[in-house]
PDB file of C-alpha atoms in Angstrom:
ATOM      1  CA  MET A  20     -39.701  -7.804  -6.087  1.00 54.00           C
ATOM      2  CA  LEU A  21     -37.369 -10.253  -4.348  1.00 45.00           C
ATOM      3  CA  LEU A  22     -34.892  -9.891  -7.217  1.00 45.00           C
ATOM      4  CA  ILE A  23     -34.853  -6.108  -6.766  1.00 47.00           C
ATOM      5  CA  ARG A  24     -34.170  -6.467  -3.009  1.00 46.00           C
ATOM      6  CA  VAL A  25     -31.342  -8.938  -3.660  1.00 39.00           C
ATOM      7  CA  ALA A  26     -29.807  -6.603  -6.248  1.00 41.00           C
ATOM      8  CA  ALA A  27     -30.116  -3.634  -3.868  1.00 42.00           C
ATOM      9  CA  ALA A  28     -28.484  -5.620  -1.054  1.00 42.00           C
ATOM     10  CA  ALA A  29     -25.649  -6.682  -3.364  1.00 42.00           C
ATOM     11  CA  MET A  30     -25.063  -3.060  -4.394  1.00 44.00           C
ATOM     12  CA  ALA A  31     -25.061  -1.953  -0.754  1.00 41.00           C
ATOM     13  CA  CYS A  32     -22.456  -4.618   0.066  1.00 41.00           C
ATOM     14  CA  ALA A  33     -20.324  -3.563  -2.896  1.00 42.00           C
ATOM     15  CA  PHE A  34     -20.377   0.066  -1.755  1.00 40.00           C
ATOM     16  CA  ALA A  35     -19.609  -0.976   1.816  1.00 38.00           C
ATOM     17  CA  LEU A  36     -16.529  -2.888   0.599  1.00 41.00           C
ATOM     18  CA  ARG A  37     -15.356   0.097  -1.431  1.00 44.00           C
ATOM     19  CA  ALA A  38     -12.905   1.875   0.834  1.00 48.00           C
ATOM     20  CA  GLU A  39     -12.193   5.528   0.367  1.00 63.00           C
ATOM     21  CA  ILE A  40      -8.562   6.417  -0.181  1.00 68.00           C
ATOM     22  CA  PRO A  41      -7.001   7.946   2.915  1.00 74.00           C
ATOM     23  CA  PRO A  42      -7.073  11.759   2.917  1.00 81.00           C
ATOM     24  CA  ALA A  43      -4.056  13.802   1.850  1.00 78.00           C
ATOM     25  CA  PRO A  44      -1.919  15.327   3.164  1.00 94.00           C
ATOM     26  CA  ARG A  45      -0.704  12.527   5.445  1.00 94.00           C
ATOM     27  CA  PRO A  46       2.704  11.072   6.309  1.00 96.00           C
ATOM     28  CA  ALA A  47       3.827   8.422   3.839  1.00 97.00           C
ATOM     29  CA  PRO A  48       3.998   5.057   5.592  1.00 96.00           C
ATOM     30  CA  GLU A  49       7.216   3.117   5.193  1.00 96.00           C
ATOM     31  CA  PHE A  50       7.298   0.935   2.111  1.00 97.00           C
ATOM     32  CA  THR A  51      10.057  -1.281   0.710  1.00 98.00           C
ATOM     33  CA  ILE A  52      10.908  -1.376  -2.990  1.00 98.00           C
ATOM     34  CA  ARG A  53      12.628  -4.546  -4.146  1.00 98.00           C
ATOM     35  CA  TYR A  54      14.935  -4.631  -7.157  1.00 97.00           C
ATOM     36  CA  ALA A  55      15.857  -7.445  -9.524  1.00 94.00           C
ATOM     37  CA  ASP A  56      19.509  -7.281  -8.357  1.00 95.00           C
ATOM     38  CA  GLY A  57      18.389  -8.281  -4.846  1.00 95.00           C
ATOM     39  CA  ASN A  58      18.632  -4.809  -3.289  1.00 97.00           C
ATOM     40  CA  GLN A  59      15.784  -3.419  -1.223  1.00 98.00           C
ATOM     41  CA  VAL A  60      15.285   0.315  -0.696  1.00 98.00           C
ATOM     42  CA  PRO A  61      12.914   1.893   1.830  1.00 98.00           C
ATOM     43  CA  LEU A  62      10.731   4.713   0.563  1.00 98.00           C
ATOM     44  CA  SER A  63      12.172   6.919   3.317  1.00 97.00           C
ATOM     45  CA  ALA A  64      15.528   6.817   1.470  1.00 97.00           C
ATOM     46  CA  PHE A  65      14.015   9.308  -0.997  1.00 97.00           C
ATOM     47  CA  LYS A  66      13.158  11.880   1.705  1.00 96.00           C
ATOM     48  CA  GLY A  67      14.370  15.306   0.619  1.00 96.00           C
ATOM     49  CA  LYS A  68      13.187  14.739  -2.956  1.00 98.00           C
ATOM     50  CA  VAL A  69       9.822  15.295  -4.611  1.00 98.00           C
ATOM     51  CA  VAL A  70       8.679  11.740  -5.368  1.00 98.00           C
ATOM     52  CA  ALA A  71       6.187  10.430  -7.893  1.00 98.00           C
ATOM     53  CA  LEU A  72       5.621   6.874  -6.671  1.00 98.00           C
ATOM     54  CA  THR A  73       4.001   4.912  -9.494  1.00 98.00           C
ATOM     55  CA  PHE A  74       2.521   1.449  -9.069  1.00 98.00           C
ATOM     56  CA  ILE A  75       2.388  -0.198 -12.491  1.00 98.00           C
ATOM     57  CA  PHE A  76       1.934  -3.382 -14.486  1.00 98.00           C
ATOM     58  CA  THR A  77       4.832  -3.854 -16.910  1.00 98.00           C
ATOM     59  CA  THR A  78       2.305  -5.124 -19.499  1.00 96.00           C
ATOM     60  CA  CYS A  79      -0.091  -2.148 -19.198  1.00 96.00           C
ATOM     61  CA  ILE A  80       0.062   0.300 -22.112  1.00 96.00           C
ATOM     62  CA  HIS A  81      -1.011   3.203 -19.847  1.00 95.00           C
ATOM     63  CA  CYS A  82       1.760   2.325 -17.387  1.00 97.00           C
ATOM     64  CA  GLN A  83       4.303   2.103 -20.199  1.00 97.00           C
ATOM     65  CA  HIS A  84       3.265   5.541 -21.458  1.00 96.00           C
ATOM     66  CA  ALA A  85       3.310   7.032 -17.943  1.00 97.00           C
ATOM     67  CA  SER A  86       6.765   5.580 -17.252  1.00 98.00           C
ATOM     68  CA  GLN A  87       8.115   7.086 -20.479  1.00 98.00           C
ATOM     69  CA  ALA A  88       6.598  10.455 -19.559  1.00 97.00           C
ATOM     70  CA  PHE A  89       8.139  10.263 -16.078  1.00 98.00           C
ATOM     71  CA  SER A  90      11.501   9.498 -17.724  1.00 98.00           C
ATOM     72  CA  LYS A  91      11.198  12.743 -19.677  1.00 98.00           C
ATOM     73  CA  LEU A  92      10.199  14.616 -16.511  1.00 98.00           C
ATOM     74  CA  ASN A  93      13.105  13.007 -14.649  1.00 98.00           C
ATOM     75  CA  THR A  94      15.527  14.353 -17.259  1.00 98.00           C
ATOM     76  CA  GLU A  95      13.995  17.813 -16.970  1.00 98.00           C
ATOM     77  CA  TYR A  96      13.362  18.094 -13.221  1.00 98.00           C
ATOM     78  CA  GLY A  97      15.663  15.458 -11.699  1.00 98.00           C
ATOM     79  CA  PRO A  98      18.579  17.875 -11.199  1.00 98.00           C
ATOM     80  CA  ARG A  99      16.232  20.100  -9.168  1.00 97.00           C
ATOM     81  CA  GLY A 100      15.147  17.316  -6.791  1.00 97.00           C
ATOM     82  CA  PHE A 101      12.418  15.339  -8.567  1.00 98.00           C
ATOM     83  CA  GLN A 102      12.571  11.523  -8.322  1.00 98.00           C
ATOM     84  CA  PRO A 103      10.157   9.148 -10.050  1.00 98.00           C
ATOM     85  CA  VAL A 104      10.010   5.747  -8.334  1.00 98.00           C
ATOM     86  CA  GLY A 105       8.422   2.883 -10.256  1.00 98.00           C
ATOM     87  CA  VAL A 106       7.066  -0.254  -8.591  1.00 98.00           C
ATOM     88  CA  ALA A 107       5.779  -3.094 -10.776  1.00 98.00           C
ATOM     89  CA  ILE A 108       3.022  -5.114  -9.125  1.00 98.00           C
ATOM     90  CA  ASN A 109       1.999  -7.595 -11.808  1.00 96.00           C
ATOM     91  CA  ASP A 110       2.600 -11.317 -11.252  1.00 95.00           C
ATOM     92  CA  MET A 111       6.294 -12.244 -11.496  1.00 95.00           C
ATOM     93  CA  ALA A 112       7.206  -8.575 -12.023  1.00 96.00           C
ATOM     94  CA  ASN A 113      10.728  -9.280 -10.783  1.00 96.00           C
ATOM     95  CA  LEU A 114      11.329 -11.161 -14.049  1.00 96.00           C
ATOM     96  CA  PHE A 115      10.095  -8.302 -16.229  1.00 97.00           C
ATOM     97  CA  VAL A 116      11.344  -5.010 -14.752  1.00 97.00           C
ATOM     98  CA  ASP A 117      14.802  -4.996 -16.368  1.00 97.00           C
ATOM     99  CA  ASP A 118      13.394  -5.654 -19.857  1.00 97.00           C
ATOM    100  CA  PHE A 119      10.600  -3.151 -19.196  1.00 98.00           C
ATOM    101  CA  MET A 120      13.153  -0.427 -18.413  1.00 98.00           C
ATOM    102  CA  LYS A 121      15.273  -1.285 -21.466  1.00 98.00           C
ATOM    103  CA  ASN A 122      12.390  -1.708 -23.945  1.00 98.00           C
ATOM    104  CA  PHE A 123      10.680   1.551 -22.993  1.00 98.00           C
ATOM    105  CA  GLY A 124      13.775   3.688 -22.343  1.00 98.00           C
ATOM    106  CA  ILE A 125      13.042   4.251 -18.650  1.00 98.00           C
ATOM    107  CA  ASN A 126      15.844   6.356 -17.103  1.00 98.00           C
ATOM    108  CA  TYR A 127      15.047   5.692 -13.443  1.00 98.00           C
ATOM    109  CA  ARG A 128      14.993   2.434 -11.504  1.00 95.00           C
ATOM    110  CA  VAL A 129      11.834   0.388 -11.470  1.00 98.00           C
ATOM    111  CA  GLY A 130      11.439  -2.121  -8.672  1.00 98.00           C
ATOM    112  CA  PHE A 131       8.700  -4.518  -7.749  1.00 98.00           C
ATOM    113  CA  SER A 132       6.559  -5.511  -4.800  1.00 98.00           C
ATOM    114  CA  PRO A 133       3.994  -8.134  -3.866  1.00 96.00           C
ATOM    115  CA  LEU A 134       0.466  -6.779  -4.114  1.00 96.00           C
ATOM    116  CA  ALA A 135      -0.582  -6.963  -0.425  1.00 96.00           C
ATOM    117  CA  PRO A 136       1.854  -4.298   0.901  1.00 97.00           C
ATOM    118  CA  VAL A 137       1.014  -2.050  -2.067  1.00 97.00           C
ATOM    119  CA  LEU A 138      -2.721  -2.184  -1.369  1.00 96.00           C
ATOM    120  CA  GLU A 139      -2.032  -1.517   2.304  1.00 95.00           C
ATOM    121  CA  PHE A 140       0.166   1.484   1.409  1.00 96.00           C
ATOM    122  CA  LEU A 141      -2.503   2.843  -0.946  1.00 95.00           C
ATOM    123  CA  GLY A 142      -5.337   2.217   1.517  1.00 93.00           C
ATOM    124  CA  ILE A 143      -7.188   0.008  -0.964  1.00 93.00           C
ATOM    125  CA  SER A 144      -9.103  -3.038   0.256  1.00 92.00           C
ATOM    126  CA  PRO A 145      -8.054  -6.361  -1.320  1.00 91.00           C
ATOM    127  CA  MET A 146     -11.745  -6.759  -2.201  1.00 92.00           C
ATOM    128  CA  GLU A 147     -11.746  -3.537  -4.222  1.00 91.00           C
ATOM    129  CA  ARG A 148     -11.003  -3.174  -7.908  1.00 91.00           C
ATOM    130  CA  TYR A 149      -8.331  -0.706  -8.990  1.00 93.00           C
ATOM    131  CA  VAL A 150      -6.689   0.567 -12.152  1.00 93.00           C
ATOM    132  CA  VAL A 151      -3.038   1.179 -12.926  1.00 94.00           C
ATOM    133  CA  PRO A 152      -1.011   3.233 -12.865  1.00 96.00           C
ATOM    134  CA  GLN A 153      -1.678   4.294  -9.290  1.00 95.00           C
ATOM    135  CA  ILE A 154       0.314   7.469  -8.629  1.00 96.00           C
ATOM    136  CA  VAL A 155       1.206   8.899  -5.226  1.00 97.00           C
ATOM    137  CA  TRP A 156       2.884  12.322  -4.889  1.00 97.00           C
ATOM    138  CA  ILE A 157       5.172  12.715  -1.890  1.00 98.00           C
ATOM    139  CA  ASP A 158       6.801  16.008  -0.899  1.00 98.00           C
ATOM    140  CA  ARG A 159      10.365  16.496   0.322  1.00 97.00           C
ATOM    141  CA  LYS A 160       9.271  16.021   3.950  1.00 96.00           C
ATOM    142  CA  GLY A 161       7.783  12.585   3.248  1.00 97.00           C
ATOM    143  CA  ILE A 162       4.149  13.740   3.210  1.00 97.00           C
ATOM    144  CA  ILE A 163       1.681  12.293   0.697  1.00 97.00           C
ATOM    145  CA  ARG A 164       0.154  15.292  -1.034  1.00 97.00           C
ATOM    146  CA  SER A 165      -1.949  13.617  -3.715  1.00 94.00           C
ATOM    147  CA  GLN A 166      -3.032  10.124  -4.734  1.00 93.00           C
ATOM    148  CA  THR A 167      -5.079   8.804  -7.625  1.00 91.00           C
ATOM    149  CA  SER A 168      -8.349   7.068  -6.838  1.00 88.00           C
ATOM    150  CA  PRO A 169      -8.501   3.269  -7.085  1.00 89.00           C
ATOM    151  CA  LEU A 170     -10.720   3.397 -10.161  1.00 84.00           C
ATOM    152  CA  THR A 171     -11.466   6.262 -12.517  1.00 71.00           C
ATOM    153  CA  GLY A 172     -12.934   9.700 -12.102  1.00 66.00           C
ATOM    154  CA  ASP A 173      -9.683  11.581 -11.667  1.00 68.00           C
ATOM    155  CA  GLU A 174      -8.351  11.342 -15.216  1.00 79.00           C
ATOM    156  CA  GLN A 175      -6.755  14.805 -14.979  1.00 76.00           C
ATOM    157  CA  MET A 176      -4.484  13.413 -12.220  1.00 82.00           C
ATOM    158  CA  ARG A 177      -3.189  10.859 -14.717  1.00 82.00           C
ATOM    159  CA  THR A 178      -1.967  13.393 -17.279  1.00 90.00           C
ATOM    160  CA  GLU A 179       1.380  15.035 -17.920  1.00 94.00           C
ATOM    161  CA  PRO A 180       0.098  18.603 -17.369  1.00 93.00           C
ATOM    162  CA  TYR A 181      -1.044  17.604 -13.853  1.00 94.00           C
ATOM    163  CA  TRP A 182       2.280  15.862 -13.201  1.00 96.00           C
ATOM    164  CA  ARG A 183       4.223  18.965 -14.265  1.00 97.00           C
ATOM    165  CA  SER A 184       2.045  21.116 -12.045  1.00 96.00           C
ATOM    166  CA  MET A 185       2.653  18.833  -9.043  1.00 96.00           C
ATOM    167  CA  ILE A 186       6.408  18.740  -9.664  1.00 98.00           C
ATOM    168  CA  GLU A 187       6.688  22.506 -10.033  1.00 97.00           C
ATOM    169  CA  THR A 188       4.476  23.177  -7.004  1.00 97.00           C
ATOM    170  CA  LEU A 189       6.332  20.766  -4.724  1.00 98.00           C
ATOM    171  CA  LEU A 190       9.793  21.839  -5.934  1.00 98.00           C
ATOM    172  CA  LYS A 191       8.967  25.467  -5.047  1.00 97.00           C
ATOM    173  CA  GLU A 192       8.342  24.558  -1.425  1.00 94.00           C
ATOM    174  CA  PRO A 193      11.223  25.299   0.947  1.00 86.00           C
ATOM    175  CA  VAL A 194      13.703  22.543   1.580  1.00 81.00           C
ATOM    176  CA  GLU A 195      14.581  21.717   5.168  1.00 73.00           C
ATOM    177  CA  THR A 196      18.323  21.851   5.355  1.00 60.00           C
ATOM    178  CA  THR A 197      20.591  20.274   7.914  1.00 54.00           C
ATOM    179  CA  LYS A 198      22.045  23.749   8.500  1.00 50.00           C
ATOM    180  CA  LYS A 199      18.644  25.010   9.651  1.00 46.00           C
ATOM    181  CA  HIS A 200      18.212  21.909  11.805  1.00 47.00           C
ATOM    182  CA  ALA A 201      21.698  22.374  13.284  1.00 45.00           C
ATOM    183  CA  ALA A 202      20.998  26.048  14.051  1.00 44.00           C
ATOM    184  CA  THR A 203      17.761  25.102  15.824  1.00 40.00           C
ATOM    185  CA  HIS A 204      19.567  22.365  17.737  1.00 42.00           C
ATOM    186  CA  THR A 205      22.361  24.784  18.765  1.00 41.00           C
ATOM    187  CA  SER A 206      19.936  27.453  19.985  1.00 41.00           C
ATOM    188  CA  ALA A 207      18.024  24.794  21.952  1.00 41.00           C
ATOM    189  CA  LYS A 208      21.299  23.787  23.664  1.00 42.00           C
ATOM    190  CA  LYS A 209      22.045  27.418  24.583  1.00 43.00           C
ATOM    191  CA  THR A 210      18.549  27.795  26.030  1.00 40.00           C
ATOM    192  CA  GLN A 211      19.047  24.738  28.236  1.00 43.00           C
ATOM    193  CA  GLN A 212      22.357  26.028  29.657  1.00 44.00           C
TER     194      GLN A 212
END
C-alpha cells in the first residue's frame, strides 16, 4: 500500500512539473539567434514575414528531414514572404551548423542558441522532457499563432501538409504596410491641428 502511495505522489509531482505551453495567439517574445560567423540576429528582424521558427538538434533525423522540407517550402513560398528560421540547440551546435546546412542542402540560415533561452521562449520548464523539432509559427505582425507541444500528441503539426496549410493561411492575411501606417499618422496629425 505504501508503494502505491509513493508511486501516486511521484506521478502527481511529475504532472505538477509538466508546464502547459503558453496559449496562442500571443506576441512572440524577443529571442536572439546566434550564427557561426559571430553575427546575432533578433527574432524581431523577421517581422513582416511569415516565420517557421524551428528548434532542432543537428544530429536528429526528424530535424534533418524537417529542415530539408522547410528548404523546399522556402524555395516555393519564400518569394511571397515565408521565412524558415532554424536554431540548433544541441551541445556545441555552433560547431555543427555550417556542415549541417551543407550536408542536408538547407537553403536558409541555421543558427544556434544555448538551451535555457530556448526553453524560456517556448514556455517549457527545464524539468520537463521535450522532443525536437519544436516548431513555432509566427505571423507577419510578430504574433505566435501555433506551437508544437513539448512531447508528442500533435503529430499532424509536425507534417508537411500542416506546414503548407499554415504558410498559405498566414500569407493570405493582410500585410501592414508603411503606407497605411503613414496615412494613419497623417490623419492623426490633421485631427490634432
